[in-house]
Amino acid sequence: MTLFARIPKVDKILEWDGTKVLLGVHPRPTVLNAVRSVLDAFRTAARNGSLREEELLEAAVTSRIEREVARSTAFSLRRVVNGTGVVIHTNLGRSPLSKRVKPILDEIAFGYSNLEFDLDRGERGSRYSHVERLICELTGAEAALVVNNNAAAVLLALSALAAGKEVIVSRGELVEIGGSFRIPDVMGQGGAILREVGTTNRTHPRDYRQAVTPETALLLKVHSSNFAVVGFTAEVSAAELVAIGKEHSVPVMADIGSGCLLDLSPFGIRGEPTVQEFVKAGVDVITFSGDKLLGGPQAGIIVGRREFIAPLTKHPLLRALRIDKLTLAALEGTLRLFRDERQALAEIPTLRMLTASAAELATRARSFARRIRRASPPDIRLTLTSGISQVGGGAYPLLELPTTLMAVEADGISPQEMEIRLRGMEIPVTGRIHRGRFLLDVRTLQDDDIPFIAAALSSLAG
Ligand SMILES: *Cc1c(COP(=O)(O)O)cnc(C)c1O
């Protein structure tokens, strides 16, 4: 009898004790799907000659079905341990929220709220009103509006202020952010006509001045975010652009990307302009993300002069780009922390991680390493070494933050294999490989990640 013929039939498998146990816990279709997918895998393996006889024993088949059921019933979106050292990691959910927003999130998520109900007047209200005053207070702007993300903010602003008209942008600022957000494409979607000026490395005030026509709706400045132009360069500052805009009665818009509300230069993080600086410079419309340097939920925040924000609130696109109530709750909770700078730095994880000093990280690394060593088998070796972490999220592409790394080594397991196995855990542990070692950067590890790392390393040895 060939191996193919010995693959057990579905009916037979359903009579096994192990399968009956699964059927007692999971819905029948879940178990049946798992059985069929395991049998499919057997048939494929049998066809290409890689199936081994012992794989078809009842115990082996049952445990494979169990694993398949576990895989198919696990959450797809899960917590992940970020040991990469990239603080605003777009693939890993960008900014973790402050624990301080938990109570309000809980209340809004599981109950009714005044999302669109004006409690004073007892009539329909606006969801956008909840954070507008707070954003204005923090940024010094006259008006504010929040949408789904910064890409939406830019699209909405261009659609409402420049559809069918020209928008002047420097060639050095025609950026692509990850996930196919490209300024020229967004411009097209917004119905605006792109007027490129200057060159990739140098753009001067006269370039803007010469390009202004009666068809010009906006002068747009875009933060380069995820790349840097170095060497022989020149760009026109926000203040200069505002002056040019005034000369020609054309409003100025800036997409500043990361939405930094605090001056981080005392922590060695220089060069990222704050939202307040753009407001002060007189820029009419400013857009930024809620989940980059702001450290809040995914959101797009638009601030500026009331006369230019008002058309956005009336534009039909706003309904399609509107912010959700959970996001609003998390955003209000995060923004409130910025009323006290020290509180923001201490309570917002993104800012806390970014501003952690090398000495603080070294101390934390020793404590983490002690806890992990205590909980993991002796054949896992953990050594501390100094290294560099990155901001991520399209902010400060050249900045290198000194940190402490935990190098993990285990006999007989290559760093590549270790990376794959740690990534395959129920709570996946991510890190990076450098010079033949698997590394976990302490900067992005949370206190409550440590038990998961210890468990993952233990199962590695087992
Ligand atoms: C990140 C970024 C965006 C996109 O913001 P999202 O919130 O991810 O939609 C747009 N413009 C700039 C300059 C950025 O840095």
Short mmCIF file of N, CA and C in Angstrom, two decimals, residues 128-224:
data_model
loop_
_atom_site.label_atom_id
_atom_site.label_comp_id
_atom_site.label_asym_id
_atom_site.label_seq_id
_atom_site.Cartn_x
_atom_site.Cartn_y
_atom_site.Cartn_z
N TYR A 128 -16.28 66.77 15.75
CA TYR A 128 -14.99 67.46 15.63
C TYR A 128 -14.77 68.48 16.74
N SER A 129 -15.88 68.82 17.44
CA SER A 129 -15.78 69.87 18.45
C SER A 129 -15.02 69.40 19.70
N HIS A 130 -14.97 68.06 19.92
CA HIS A 130 -14.43 67.58 21.20
C HIS A 130 -12.96 67.91 21.42
N VAL A 131 -12.18 67.93 20.36
CA VAL A 131 -10.75 68.19 20.56
C VAL A 131 -10.29 69.53 19.98
N GLU A 132 -11.19 70.25 19.32
CA GLU A 132 -10.72 71.46 18.63
C GLU A 132 -10.11 72.47 19.60
N ARG A 133 -10.81 72.75 20.69
CA ARG A 133 -10.31 73.78 21.60
C ARG A 133 -8.96 73.37 22.20
N LEU A 134 -8.86 72.10 22.55
CA LEU A 134 -7.62 71.59 23.15
C LEU A 134 -6.45 71.71 22.16
N ILE A 135 -6.69 71.36 20.91
CA ILE A 135 -5.62 71.45 19.90
C ILE A 135 -5.21 72.91 19.70
N CYS A 136 -6.21 73.80 19.68
CA CYS A 136 -5.89 75.23 19.52
C CYS A 136 -5.09 75.74 20.70
N GLU A 137 -5.49 75.31 21.90
CA GLU A 137 -4.78 75.73 23.11
C GLU A 137 -3.31 75.28 23.05
N LEU A 138 -3.08 74.06 22.60
CA LEU A 138 -1.72 73.51 22.60
C LEU A 138 -0.85 74.07 21.48
N THR A 139 -1.47 74.38 20.34
CA THR A 139 -0.67 74.78 19.18
C THR A 139 -0.68 76.28 18.92
N GLY A 140 -1.63 76.99 19.53
CA GLY A 140 -1.75 78.42 19.28
C GLY A 140 -2.52 78.74 18.02
N ALA A 141 -3.10 77.69 17.40
CA ALA A 141 -3.83 77.92 16.14
C ALA A 141 -5.24 78.45 16.43
N GLU A 142 -5.83 79.02 15.38
CA GLU A 142 -7.17 79.60 15.49
C GLU A 142 -8.26 78.54 15.40
N ALA A 143 -8.01 77.54 14.54
CA ALA A 143 -9.02 76.50 14.30
C ALA A 143 -8.33 75.16 14.08
N ALA A 144 -9.08 74.06 14.31
CA ALA A 144 -8.50 72.73 14.12
C ALA A 144 -9.57 71.75 13.68
N LEU A 145 -9.12 70.70 12.98
CA LEU A 145 -10.03 69.66 12.51
C LEU A 145 -9.26 68.35 12.53
N VAL A 146 -9.93 67.25 12.93
CA VAL A 146 -9.22 65.97 12.94
C VAL A 146 -9.89 64.98 12.00
N VAL A 147 -9.07 64.21 11.31
CA VAL A 147 -9.58 63.20 10.38
C VAL A 147 -8.84 61.87 10.61
N ASN A 148 -9.08 60.93 9.73
CA ASN A 148 -8.59 59.57 9.89
C ASN A 148 -7.06 59.42 9.97
N ASN A 149 -6.34 60.12 9.14
CA ASN A 149 -4.87 60.12 9.22
C ASN A 149 -4.33 61.33 8.47
N ASN A 150 -3.02 61.48 8.47
CA ASN A 150 -2.47 62.68 7.85
C ASN A 150 -2.64 62.65 6.33
N ALA A 151 -2.59 61.47 5.73
CA ALA A 151 -2.83 61.38 4.29
C ALA A 151 -4.21 61.94 3.97
N ALA A 152 -5.19 61.60 4.80
CA ALA A 152 -6.55 62.10 4.62
C ALA A 152 -6.60 63.62 4.82
N ALA A 153 -5.82 64.09 5.77
CA ALA A 153 -5.79 65.53 6.05
C ALA A 153 -5.29 66.30 4.83
N VAL A 154 -4.21 65.78 4.21
CA VAL A 154 -3.64 66.45 3.05
C VAL A 154 -4.63 66.41 1.88
N LEU A 155 -5.22 65.23 1.67
CA LEU A 155 -6.18 65.06 0.58
C LEU A 155 -7.37 66.02 0.75
N LEU A 156 -7.89 66.08 1.97
CA LEU A 156 -9.04 66.94 2.24
C LEU A 156 -8.69 68.41 2.01
N ALA A 157 -7.54 68.82 2.53
CA ALA A 157 -7.14 70.22 2.40
C ALA A 157 -6.96 70.60 0.94
N LEU A 158 -6.29 69.74 0.17
CA LEU A 158 -6.08 70.04 -1.25
C LEU A 158 -7.41 70.07 -2.00
N SER A 159 -8.30 69.11 -1.67
CA SER A 159 -9.59 69.05 -2.37
C SER A 159 -10.42 70.29 -2.08
N ALA A 160 -10.39 70.72 -0.82
CA ALA A 160 -11.25 71.84 -0.44
C ALA A 160 -10.67 73.19 -0.84
N LEU A 161 -9.35 73.28 -0.89
CA LEU A 161 -8.74 74.60 -1.11
C LEU A 161 -8.15 74.79 -2.50
N ALA A 162 -7.91 73.67 -3.23
CA ALA A 162 -7.15 73.85 -4.47
C ALA A 162 -7.68 73.06 -5.66
N ALA A 163 -8.85 72.43 -5.56
CA ALA A 163 -9.35 71.64 -6.69
C ALA A 163 -9.47 72.51 -7.93
N GLY A 164 -8.92 72.03 -9.03
CA GLY A 164 -9.00 72.76 -10.30
C GLY A 164 -8.03 73.92 -10.40
N LYS A 165 -7.24 74.10 -9.34
CA LYS A 165 -6.29 75.22 -9.38
C LYS A 165 -4.87 74.70 -9.15
N GLU A 166 -3.91 75.62 -9.16
CA GLU A 166 -2.50 75.21 -9.07
C GLU A 166 -1.96 75.28 -7.64
N VAL A 167 -1.10 74.31 -7.33
CA VAL A 167 -0.42 74.29 -6.04
C VAL A 167 1.08 74.24 -6.32
N ILE A 168 1.80 75.17 -5.74
CA ILE A 168 3.24 75.26 -6.00
C ILE A 168 4.02 74.51 -4.91
N VAL A 169 4.86 73.57 -5.35
CA VAL A 169 5.67 72.77 -4.42
C VAL A 169 7.11 72.72 -4.93
N SER A 170 8.04 72.73 -4.00
CA SER A 170 9.46 72.58 -4.36
C SER A 170 9.72 71.15 -4.82
N ARG A 171 10.60 71.00 -5.84
CA ARG A 171 10.96 69.65 -6.32
C ARG A 171 11.65 68.84 -5.23
N GLY A 172 12.23 69.52 -4.27
CA GLY A 172 12.91 68.82 -3.17
C GLY A 172 11.92 68.28 -2.14
N GLU A 173 10.63 68.60 -2.32
CA GLU A 173 9.65 68.18 -1.32
C GLU A 173 8.56 67.29 -1.90
N LEU A 174 8.80 66.76 -3.09
CA LEU A 174 7.80 65.86 -3.70
C LEU A 174 8.05 64.45 -3.18
N VAL A 175 7.67 64.20 -1.95
CA VAL A 175 8.11 62.99 -1.26
C VAL A 175 7.14 61.82 -1.43
N GLU A 176 7.69 60.66 -1.20
CA GLU A 176 6.87 59.46 -1.04
C GLU A 176 7.05 58.97 0.39
N ILE A 177 5.94 58.84 1.11
CA ILE A 177 5.96 58.27 2.44
C ILE A 177 5.60 56.79 2.23
N GLY A 178 5.93 55.91 3.16
CA GLY A 178 5.61 54.49 2.96
C GLY A 178 4.13 54.28 2.64
N GLY A 179 3.81 53.14 2.06
CA GLY A 179 2.41 52.82 1.79
C GLY A 179 1.84 53.67 0.67
N SER A 180 2.69 54.03 -0.29
CA SER A 180 2.30 54.72 -1.52
C SER A 180 1.61 56.05 -1.35
N PHE A 181 1.92 56.77 -0.30
CA PHE A 181 1.48 58.16 -0.20
C PHE A 181 2.53 59.01 -0.91
N ARG A 182 2.18 59.51 -2.10
CA ARG A 182 3.11 60.33 -2.86
C ARG A 182 2.46 61.67 -3.12
N ILE A 183 3.18 62.73 -2.81
CA ILE A 183 2.61 64.07 -2.94
C ILE A 183 2.01 64.32 -4.33
N PRO A 184 2.73 64.00 -5.44
CA PRO A 184 2.11 64.28 -6.75
C PRO A 184 0.80 63.52 -6.96
N ASP A 185 0.73 62.27 -6.45
CA ASP A 185 -0.49 61.47 -6.62
C ASP A 185 -1.65 62.01 -5.78
N VAL A 186 -1.33 62.39 -4.53
CA VAL A 186 -2.39 62.94 -3.67
C VAL A 186 -2.92 64.24 -4.28
N MET A 187 -2.00 64.99 -4.83
CA MET A 187 -2.37 66.23 -5.50
C MET A 187 -3.38 65.94 -6.62
N GLY A 188 -3.07 64.90 -7.42
CA GLY A 188 -3.97 64.51 -8.51
C GLY A 188 -5.33 64.09 -7.97
N GLN A 189 -5.33 63.30 -6.92
CA GLN A 189 -6.59 62.84 -6.32
C GLN A 189 -7.42 64.01 -5.80
N GLY A 190 -6.72 65.01 -5.28
CA GLY A 190 -7.41 66.17 -4.74
C GLY A 190 -7.88 67.12 -5.84
N GLY A 191 -7.55 66.78 -7.09
CA GLY A 191 -7.99 67.61 -8.22
C GLY A 191 -7.15 68.86 -8.40
N ALA A 192 -6.02 68.93 -7.69
CA ALA A 192 -5.17 70.12 -7.81
C ALA A 192 -4.10 69.88 -8.88
N ILE A 193 -3.62 70.96 -9.44
CA ILE A 193 -2.59 70.86 -10.48
C ILE A 193 -1.24 71.21 -9.86
N LEU A 194 -0.33 70.27 -9.96
CA LEU A 194 0.99 70.44 -9.35
C LEU A 194 1.85 71.37 -10.19
N ARG A 195 2.40 72.40 -9.54
CA ARG A 195 3.38 73.27 -10.21
C ARG A 195 4.69 73.09 -9.47
N GLU A 196 5.61 72.31 -10.06
CA GLU A 196 6.90 72.06 -9.41
C GLU A 196 7.80 73.26 -9.61
N VAL A 197 8.53 73.62 -8.57
CA VAL A 197 9.51 74.70 -8.72
C VAL A 197 10.85 74.28 -8.09
N GLY A 198 11.91 74.97 -8.50
CA GLY A 198 13.24 74.70 -7.95
C GLY A 198 13.81 73.40 -8.46
N THR A 199 14.79 72.89 -7.73
CA THR A 199 15.43 71.63 -8.10
C THR A 199 15.39 70.70 -6.89
N THR A 200 15.88 69.47 -7.07
CA THR A 200 15.85 68.49 -5.98
C THR A 200 16.59 69.01 -4.75
N ASN A 201 17.76 69.64 -4.99
CA ASN A 201 18.54 70.04 -3.82
C ASN A 201 18.41 71.52 -3.44
N ARG A 202 18.01 72.36 -4.40
CA ARG A 202 17.94 73.79 -4.07
C ARG A 202 16.70 74.47 -4.64
N THR A 203 15.97 75.13 -3.75
CA THR A 203 14.81 75.92 -4.19
C THR A 203 14.90 77.27 -3.48
N HIS A 204 14.66 78.34 -4.24
CA HIS A 204 14.82 79.70 -3.70
C HIS A 204 13.47 80.44 -3.68
N PRO A 205 13.39 81.50 -2.87
CA PRO A 205 12.15 82.29 -2.85
C PRO A 205 11.71 82.74 -4.24
N ARG A 206 12.70 83.14 -5.08
CA ARG A 206 12.31 83.64 -6.43
C ARG A 206 11.62 82.55 -7.26
N ASP A 207 11.94 81.27 -6.98
CA ASP A 207 11.29 80.17 -7.72
C ASP A 207 9.78 80.19 -7.48
N TYR A 208 9.41 80.41 -6.22
CA TYR A 208 7.97 80.47 -5.89
C TYR A 208 7.36 81.71 -6.51
N ARG A 209 8.08 82.85 -6.31
CA ARG A 209 7.53 84.13 -6.80
C ARG A 209 7.24 84.06 -8.29
N GLN A 210 8.17 83.49 -9.06
CA GLN A 210 8.00 83.44 -10.52
C GLN A 210 6.87 82.51 -10.94
N ALA A 211 6.54 81.56 -10.08
CA ALA A 211 5.54 80.56 -10.48
C ALA A 211 4.10 80.97 -10.14
N VAL A 212 3.98 81.99 -9.28
CA VAL A 212 2.62 82.41 -8.87
C VAL A 212 1.87 83.03 -10.06
N THR A 213 0.63 82.55 -10.27
CA THR A 213 -0.23 83.13 -11.31
C THR A 213 -1.61 83.31 -10.70
N PRO A 214 -2.56 83.89 -11.44
CA PRO A 214 -3.92 83.99 -10.89
C PRO A 214 -4.54 82.62 -10.62
N GLU A 215 -3.95 81.57 -11.20
CA GLU A 215 -4.48 80.21 -11.00
C GLU A 215 -3.93 79.55 -9.74
N THR A 216 -3.01 80.21 -9.05
CA THR A 216 -2.39 79.60 -7.87
C THR A 216 -3.34 79.61 -6.67
N ALA A 217 -3.59 78.41 -6.11
CA ALA A 217 -4.49 78.33 -4.96
C ALA A 217 -3.70 78.24 -3.65
N LEU A 218 -2.52 77.62 -3.70
CA LEU A 218 -1.76 77.35 -2.48
C LEU A 218 -0.27 77.32 -2.77
N LEU A 219 0.51 77.73 -1.77
CA LEU A 219 1.94 77.41 -1.76
C LEU A 219 2.05 76.29 -0.73
N LEU A 220 2.61 75.15 -1.15
CA LEU A 220 2.64 73.99 -0.24
C LEU A 220 4.07 73.65 0.15
N LYS A 221 4.26 73.44 1.44
CA LYS A 221 5.55 72.98 1.94
C LYS A 221 5.34 71.59 2.52
N VAL A 222 6.22 70.66 2.15
CA VAL A 222 6.09 69.29 2.64
C VAL A 222 7.36 68.89 3.37
N HIS A 223 7.19 68.38 4.57
CA HIS A 223 8.37 67.96 5.33
C HIS A 223 8.97 66.72 4.68
N SER A 224 10.30 66.72 4.52
CA SER A 224 10.93 65.59 3.82
C SER A 224 10.86 64.30 4.65
#
